[in-house]
């Protein structure tokens, strides 16, 4: 009896499932049969919406490329714009299918609220990321220090700011931590100061040490030498237990910081050995040395300074700060100057061609006059009498 009841229940369940799927299929067929125009408009709107979104994104990218907004900020804003456009397209498609938009909006709002409550920290990072990008406190390529971490900014996304350290490690810092803490931007101005602290013995000639320090710093072409306020500097800054402390300062471009740092250290140490400058250090040593200490010195002098060629950044139009009228006037002035230069060049070429033509005509006229005068001289000369030798010789034979 129990087996028969189970068989009947299974048959009933199978029949109900079959009827459910058949009914669903019939509903789908009826919907497409009765709303085929809506389906067609849905497909058309979907294709047009995708095309319009792509065109708008290209337009926004082109507009942002002519502004001074940082590349990271541009990517951040473009991602938000793309998300908003897709949400609008989805709402339009739902309206074409006949879905009640008020209910859809309510459902979307509820989902957003639930996600917001569960992802409170993530949304805080997103908001802080917007603050970082909009305030322009850091940009891609800047060397910064934040949360006791130093590195070069490689990316700022919705949640994290990514830094590349000098030792090859990549570190991602939450945007909320970046905003809540102190940020030191070493590359904000494009140049950096390098600090060196050197200690020499008290009996050392300080003026000689300064000359050596200046010679080493000026020998590197990446070091600023004529920039006001950023010239190399060397002076005494402390008197220690073992020696005199000197402070060396020089400026260079941000990307040349470490190269200049190691260059000055190595050559400064070598020059100190060359001139016998002693660098004191704390030690306790009790022994008698009878050998002569020889300090090897690189015989090559300091290399000649090779000045670094710095390229000027091209100006981009800033929609927020620049004036369109001033831009138009400047472009018109450039066009007028270029036109005047072209007109002057064309006038010079025309004058040169005219002078060349006049000289050629003068040469041809002089040649023709010379030819005519030579012909006239020939015509004025008397004709020589013609002697018929044959007749004379014949007459003499007859005689």
Tab-separated table of N, CA, C and O in Angstrom, residues 8-79:
chain	number	residue	atom	x	y	z
A	8	UNK	N	2.012	6.791	-6.782
A	8	UNK	CA	1.012	7.808	-7.156
A	8	UNK	C	1.528	9.220	-6.917
A	8	UNK	O	1.309	10.134	-7.733
A	9	UNK	N	2.242	9.415	-5.791
A	9	UNK	CA	2.782	10.763	-5.477
A	9	UNK	C	3.835	11.175	-6.498
A	9	UNK	O	3.880	12.329	-6.940
A	10	UNK	N	4.699	10.224	-6.875
A	10	UNK	CA	5.735	10.544	-7.862
A	10	UNK	C	5.124	10.864	-9.211
A	10	UNK	O	5.562	11.780	-9.920
A	11	UNK	N	4.106	10.096	-9.603
A	11	UNK	CA	3.435	10.387	-10.880
A	11	UNK	C	2.775	11.764	-10.837
A	11	UNK	O	2.816	12.530	-11.802
A	12	UNK	N	2.164	12.078	-9.685
A	12	UNK	CA	1.518	13.397	-9.554
A	12	UNK	C	2.547	14.530	-9.634
A	12	UNK	O	2.323	15.552	-10.302
A	13	UNK	N	3.702	14.342	-8.959
A	13	UNK	CA	4.762	15.367	-8.989
A	13	UNK	C	5.317	15.539	-10.388
A	13	UNK	O	5.539	16.664	-10.862
A	14	UNK	N	5.553	14.413	-11.093
A	14	UNK	CA	6.074	14.498	-12.463
A	14	UNK	C	5.080	15.194	-13.376
A	14	UNK	O	5.441	16.019	-14.224
A	15	UNK	N	3.803	14.882	-13.179
A	15	UNK	CA	2.804	15.540	-14.014
A	15	UNK	C	2.716	17.029	-13.734
A	15	UNK	O	2.571	17.843	-14.650
A	16	UNK	N	2.833	17.387	-12.444
A	16	UNK	CA	2.784	18.817	-12.090
A	16	UNK	C	3.979	19.567	-12.670
A	16	UNK	O	3.844	20.691	-13.173
A	17	UNK	N	5.168	18.954	-12.608
A	17	UNK	CA	6.365	19.604	-13.160
A	17	UNK	C	6.229	19.777	-14.661
A	17	UNK	O	6.566	20.833	-15.224
A	18	UNK	N	5.738	18.726	-15.318
A	18	UNK	CA	5.569	18.815	-16.771
A	18	UNK	C	4.575	19.902	-17.123
A	18	UNK	O	4.793	20.697	-18.055
A	19	UNK	N	3.451	19.965	-16.371
A	19	UNK	CA	2.461	21.017	-16.629
A	19	UNK	C	3.032	22.409	-16.363
A	19	UNK	O	2.705	23.371	-17.077
A	20	UNK	N	3.926	22.536	-15.363
A	20	UNK	CA	4.531	23.845	-15.045
A	20	UNK	C	5.399	24.340	-16.200
A	20	UNK	O	5.278	25.488	-16.640
A	21	UNK	N	6.267	23.453	-16.694
A	21	UNK	CA	7.145	23.875	-17.785
A	21	UNK	C	6.367	24.114	-19.071
A	21	UNK	O	6.680	25.037	-19.836
A	22	UNK	N	5.357	23.286	-19.322
A	22	UNK	CA	4.525	23.511	-20.514
A	22	UNK	C	3.803	24.839	-20.408
A	22	UNK	O	3.716	25.615	-21.378
A	23	UNK	N	3.294	25.134	-19.199
A	23	UNK	CA	2.611	26.407	-19.023
A	23	UNK	C	3.553	27.594	-19.172
A	23	UNK	O	3.193	28.615	-19.769
A	24	UNK	N	4.781	27.455	-18.649
A	24	UNK	CA	5.766	28.528	-18.802
A	24	UNK	C	6.102	28.754	-20.269
A	24	UNK	O	6.184	29.895	-20.738
A	25	UNK	N	6.294	27.663	-21.006
A	25	UNK	CA	6.614	27.782	-22.438
A	25	UNK	C	5.461	28.445	-23.184
A	25	UNK	O	5.682	29.291	-24.062
A	26	UNK	N	4.241	28.046	-22.847
A	26	UNK	CA	3.089	28.651	-23.516
A	26	UNK	C	2.988	30.136	-23.197
A	26	UNK	O	2.648	30.958	-24.072
A	27	UNK	N	3.304	30.521	-21.941
A	27	UNK	CA	3.286	31.953	-21.582
A	27	UNK	C	4.336	32.729	-22.364
A	27	UNK	O	4.077	33.852	-22.822
A	28	UNK	N	5.514	32.141	-22.526
A	28	UNK	CA	6.570	32.819	-23.290
A	28	UNK	C	6.156	32.995	-24.740
A	28	UNK	O	6.315	34.058	-25.351
A	29	UNK	N	5.597	31.915	-25.324
A	29	UNK	CA	5.153	31.989	-26.722
A	29	UNK	C	4.045	33.017	-26.877
A	29	UNK	O	4.040	33.825	-27.833
A	30	UNK	N	3.100	33.031	-25.938
A	30	UNK	CA	2.012	34.021	-26.009
A	30	UNK	C	2.546	35.437	-25.877
A	30	UNK	O	2.068	36.358	-26.564
A	31	UNK	N	3.536	35.635	-25.015
A	31	UNK	CA	4.081	36.992	-24.830
A	31	UNK	C	4.727	37.483	-26.125
A	31	UNK	O	4.482	38.611	-26.564
A	32	UNK	N	5.566	36.638	-26.738
A	32	UNK	CA	6.231	37.068	-27.970
A	32	UNK	C	5.241	37.204	-29.118
A	32	UNK	O	5.441	38.001	-30.025
A	33	UNK	N	4.167	36.407	-29.080
A	33	UNK	CA	3.163	36.511	-30.146
A	33	UNK	C	2.364	37.801	-30.016
A	33	UNK	O	2.088	38.483	-31.019
A	34	UNK	N	2.026	38.163	-28.815
A	34	UNK	CA	1.186	39.345	-28.591
A	34	UNK	C	2.001	40.637	-28.486
A	34	UNK	O	1.431	41.726	-28.624
A	35	UNK	N	3.293	40.550	-28.225
A	35	UNK	CA	4.115	41.755	-28.036
A	35	UNK	C	5.356	41.726	-28.920
A	35	UNK	O	6.446	42.088	-28.483
A	36	UNK	N	5.191	41.268	-30.141
A	36	UNK	CA	6.374	41.179	-31.005
A	36	UNK	C	6.937	42.550	-31.338
A	36	UNK	O	8.146	42.723	-31.512
A	37	UNK	N	6.036	43.573	-31.419
A	37	UNK	CA	6.576	44.929	-31.662
A	37	UNK	C	7.414	45.408	-30.472
A	37	UNK	O	8.447	46.072	-30.650
A	38	UNK	N	6.983	45.078	-29.273
A	38	UNK	CA	7.774	45.442	-28.097
A	38	UNK	C	9.135	44.761	-28.092
A	38	UNK	O	10.156	45.367	-27.727
A	39	UNK	N	9.161	43.489	-28.532
A	39	UNK	CA	10.440	42.770	-28.605
A	39	UNK	C	11.343	43.417	-29.646
A	39	UNK	O	12.560	43.580	-29.435
A	40	UNK	N	10.747	43.783	-30.790
A	40	UNK	CA	11.553	44.435	-31.842
A	40	UNK	C	12.117	45.757	-31.335
A	40	UNK	O	13.322	46.059	-31.508
A	41	UNK	N	11.275	46.563	-30.673
A	41	UNK	CA	11.767	47.840	-30.130
A	41	UNK	C	12.806	47.615	-29.038
A	41	UNK	O	13.738	48.412	-28.883
A	42	UNK	N	12.654	46.533	-28.283
A	42	UNK	CA	13.644	46.200	-27.263
A	42	UNK	C	15.014	45.953	-27.897
A	42	UNK	O	16.036	46.482	-27.438
A	43	UNK	N	15.049	45.146	-28.955
A	43	UNK	CA	16.328	44.841	-29.636
A	43	UNK	C	16.910	46.109	-30.244
A	43	UNK	O	18.120	46.382	-30.141
A	44	UNK	N	16.048	46.921	-30.892
A	44	UNK	CA	16.538	48.170	-31.510
A	44	UNK	C	17.099	49.111	-30.453
A	44	UNK	O	18.183	49.707	-30.605
A	45	UNK	N	16.373	49.249	-29.328
A	45	UNK	CA	16.845	50.137	-28.259
A	45	UNK	C	18.144	49.631	-27.649
A	45	UNK	O	19.041	50.419	-27.303
A	46	UNK	N	18.264	48.304	-27.523
A	46	UNK	CA	19.493	47.738	-26.971
A	46	UNK	C	20.694	48.039	-27.869
A	46	UNK	O	21.747	48.503	-27.397
A	47	UNK	N	20.524	47.818	-29.190
A	47	UNK	CA	21.632	48.077	-30.121
A	47	UNK	C	21.970	49.558	-30.161
A	47	UNK	O	23.152	49.954	-30.067
A	48	UNK	N	20.949	50.415	-30.276
A	48	UNK	CA	21.206	51.857	-30.308
A	48	UNK	C	21.807	52.345	-28.997
A	48	UNK	O	22.687	53.220	-28.990
A	49	UNK	N	21.327	51.785	-27.879
A	49	UNK	CA	21.868	52.197	-26.583
A	49	UNK	C	23.342	51.872	-26.444
A	49	UNK	O	24.133	52.698	-25.962
A	50	UNK	N	23.739	50.671	-26.892
A	50	UNK	CA	25.158	50.296	-26.825
A	50	UNK	C	26.002	51.218	-27.701
A	50	UNK	O	27.079	51.689	-27.300
A	51	UNK	N	25.491	51.521	-28.910
A	51	UNK	CA	26.237	52.419	-29.820
A	51	UNK	C	26.353	53.820	-29.217
A	51	UNK	O	27.419	54.447	-29.241
A	52	UNK	N	25.242	54.330	-28.648
A	52	UNK	CA	25.256	55.678	-28.070
A	52	UNK	C	26.203	55.745	-26.876
A	52	UNK	O	26.944	56.718	-26.693
A	53	UNK	N	26.205	54.687	-26.047
A	53	UNK	CA	27.109	54.675	-24.892
A	53	UNK	C	28.563	54.721	-25.351
A	53	UNK	O	29.389	55.471	-24.798
A	54	UNK	N	28.906	53.944	-26.378
A	54	UNK	CA	30.288	53.953	-26.888
A	54	UNK	C	30.657	55.318	-27.452
A	54	UNK	O	31.765	55.824	-27.215
A	55	UNK	N	29.715	55.937	-28.212
A	55	UNK	CA	30.010	57.260	-28.776
A	55	UNK	C	30.175	58.301	-27.676
A	55	UNK	O	31.080	59.161	-27.740
A	56	UNK	N	29.294	58.253	-26.663
A	56	UNK	CA	29.403	59.212	-25.564
A	56	UNK	C	30.712	59.028	-24.790
A	56	UNK	O	31.357	60.015	-24.398
A	57	UNK	N	31.124	57.770	-24.576
A	57	UNK	CA	32.381	57.534	-23.857
A	57	UNK	C	33.567	58.072	-24.664
A	57	UNK	O	34.502	58.661	-24.099
A	58	UNK	N	33.556	57.884	-25.990
A	58	UNK	CA	34.628	58.450	-26.826
A	58	UNK	C	34.630	59.971	-26.749
A	58	UNK	O	35.696	60.603	-26.697
A	59	UNK	N	33.416	60.567	-26.744
A	59	UNK	CA	33.314	62.028	-26.658
A	59	UNK	C	33.864	62.537	-25.329
A	59	UNK	O	34.637	63.508	-25.288
A	60	UNK	N	33.487	61.869	-24.225
A	60	UNK	CA	33.990	62.287	-22.912
A	60	UNK	C	35.508	62.130	-22.824
A	60	UNK	O	36.202	62.973	-22.250
A	61	UNK	N	36.038	61.027	-23.374
A	61	UNK	CA	37.494	60.833	-23.371
A	61	UNK	C	38.186	61.943	-24.140
A	61	UNK	O	39.236	62.450	-23.717
A	62	UNK	N	37.631	62.333	-25.282
A	62	UNK	CA	38.231	63.403	-26.079
A	62	UNK	C	38.187	64.727	-25.330
A	62	UNK	O	39.152	65.514	-25.358
A	63	UNK	N	37.068	64.991	-24.635
A	63	UNK	CA	36.951	66.240	-23.873
A	63	UNK	C	37.957	66.263	-22.731
A	63	UNK	O	38.658	67.254	-22.503
A	64	UNK	N	38.064	65.141	-21.995
A	64	UNK	CA	38.989	65.082	-20.865
A	64	UNK	C	40.443	65.165	-21.313
A	64	UNK	O	41.295	65.661	-20.574
A	65	UNK	N	40.738	64.671	-22.534
A	65	UNK	CA	42.124	64.708	-23.006
A	65	UNK	C	42.612	66.125	-23.259
A	65	UNK	O	43.823	66.359	-23.318
A	66	UNK	N	41.691	67.084	-23.419
A	66	UNK	CA	42.072	68.476	-23.642
A	66	UNK	C	41.996	69.296	-22.368
A	66	UNK	O	42.011	70.529	-22.405
A	67	UNK	N	41.900	68.644	-21.222
A	67	UNK	CA	41.883	69.341	-19.939
A	67	UNK	C	43.124	68.977	-19.140
A	67	UNK	O	43.924	68.143	-19.545
A	68	UNK	N	43.272	69.634	-18.005
A	68	UNK	CA	44.417	69.387	-17.129
A	68	UNK	C	44.109	68.353	-16.046
A	68	UNK	O	44.885	68.186	-15.112
A	69	UNK	N	42.975	67.671	-16.175
A	69	UNK	CA	42.615	66.656	-15.187
A	69	UNK	C	43.586	65.495	-15.292
A	69	UNK	O	43.930	65.049	-16.389
A	70	UNK	N	44.056	65.000	-14.156
A	70	UNK	CA	45.014	63.898	-14.146
A	70	UNK	C	44.405	62.657	-14.805
A	70	UNK	O	43.189	62.447	-14.792
A	71	UNK	N	45.298	61.806	-15.373
A	71	UNK	CA	44.837	60.618	-16.078
A	71	UNK	C	44.070	59.683	-15.152
A	71	UNK	O	43.059	59.089	-15.546
A	72	UNK	N	44.541	59.546	-13.907
A	72	UNK	CA	43.835	58.677	-12.956
A	72	UNK	C	42.433	59.228	-12.681
A	72	UNK	O	41.455	58.474	-12.635
A	73	UNK	N	42.320	60.541	-12.514
A	73	UNK	CA	41.005	61.148	-12.279
A	73	UNK	C	40.086	60.957	-13.483
A	73	UNK	O	38.885	60.708	-13.338
A	74	UNK	N	40.638	61.055	-14.683
A	74	UNK	CA	39.843	60.831	-15.885
A	74	UNK	C	39.277	59.416	-15.918
A	74	UNK	O	38.091	59.211	-16.197
A	75	UNK	N	40.115	58.417	-15.636
A	75	UNK	CA	39.644	57.035	-15.621
A	75	UNK	C	38.570	56.831	-14.555
A	75	UNK	O	37.583	56.122	-14.773
A	76	UNK	N	38.762	57.453	-13.405
A	76	UNK	CA	37.797	57.341	-12.304
A	76	UNK	C	36.446	57.903	-12.722
A	76	UNK	O	35.401	57.253	-12.554
A	77	UNK	N	36.436	59.090	-13.288
A	77	UNK	CA	35.187	59.742	-13.684
A	77	UNK	C	34.523	58.989	-14.836
A	77	UNK	O	33.297	58.811	-14.868
A	78	UNK	N	35.317	58.523	-15.805
A	78	UNK	CA	34.757	57.798	-16.943
A	78	UNK	C	34.093	56.492	-16.500
A	78	UNK	O	33.071	56.085	-17.063
A	79	UNK	N	34.649	55.820	-15.501
A	79	UNK	CA	34.037	54.589	-14.994
A	79	UNK	C	32.662	54.884	-14.392
A	79	UNK	O	31.694	54.133	-14.625
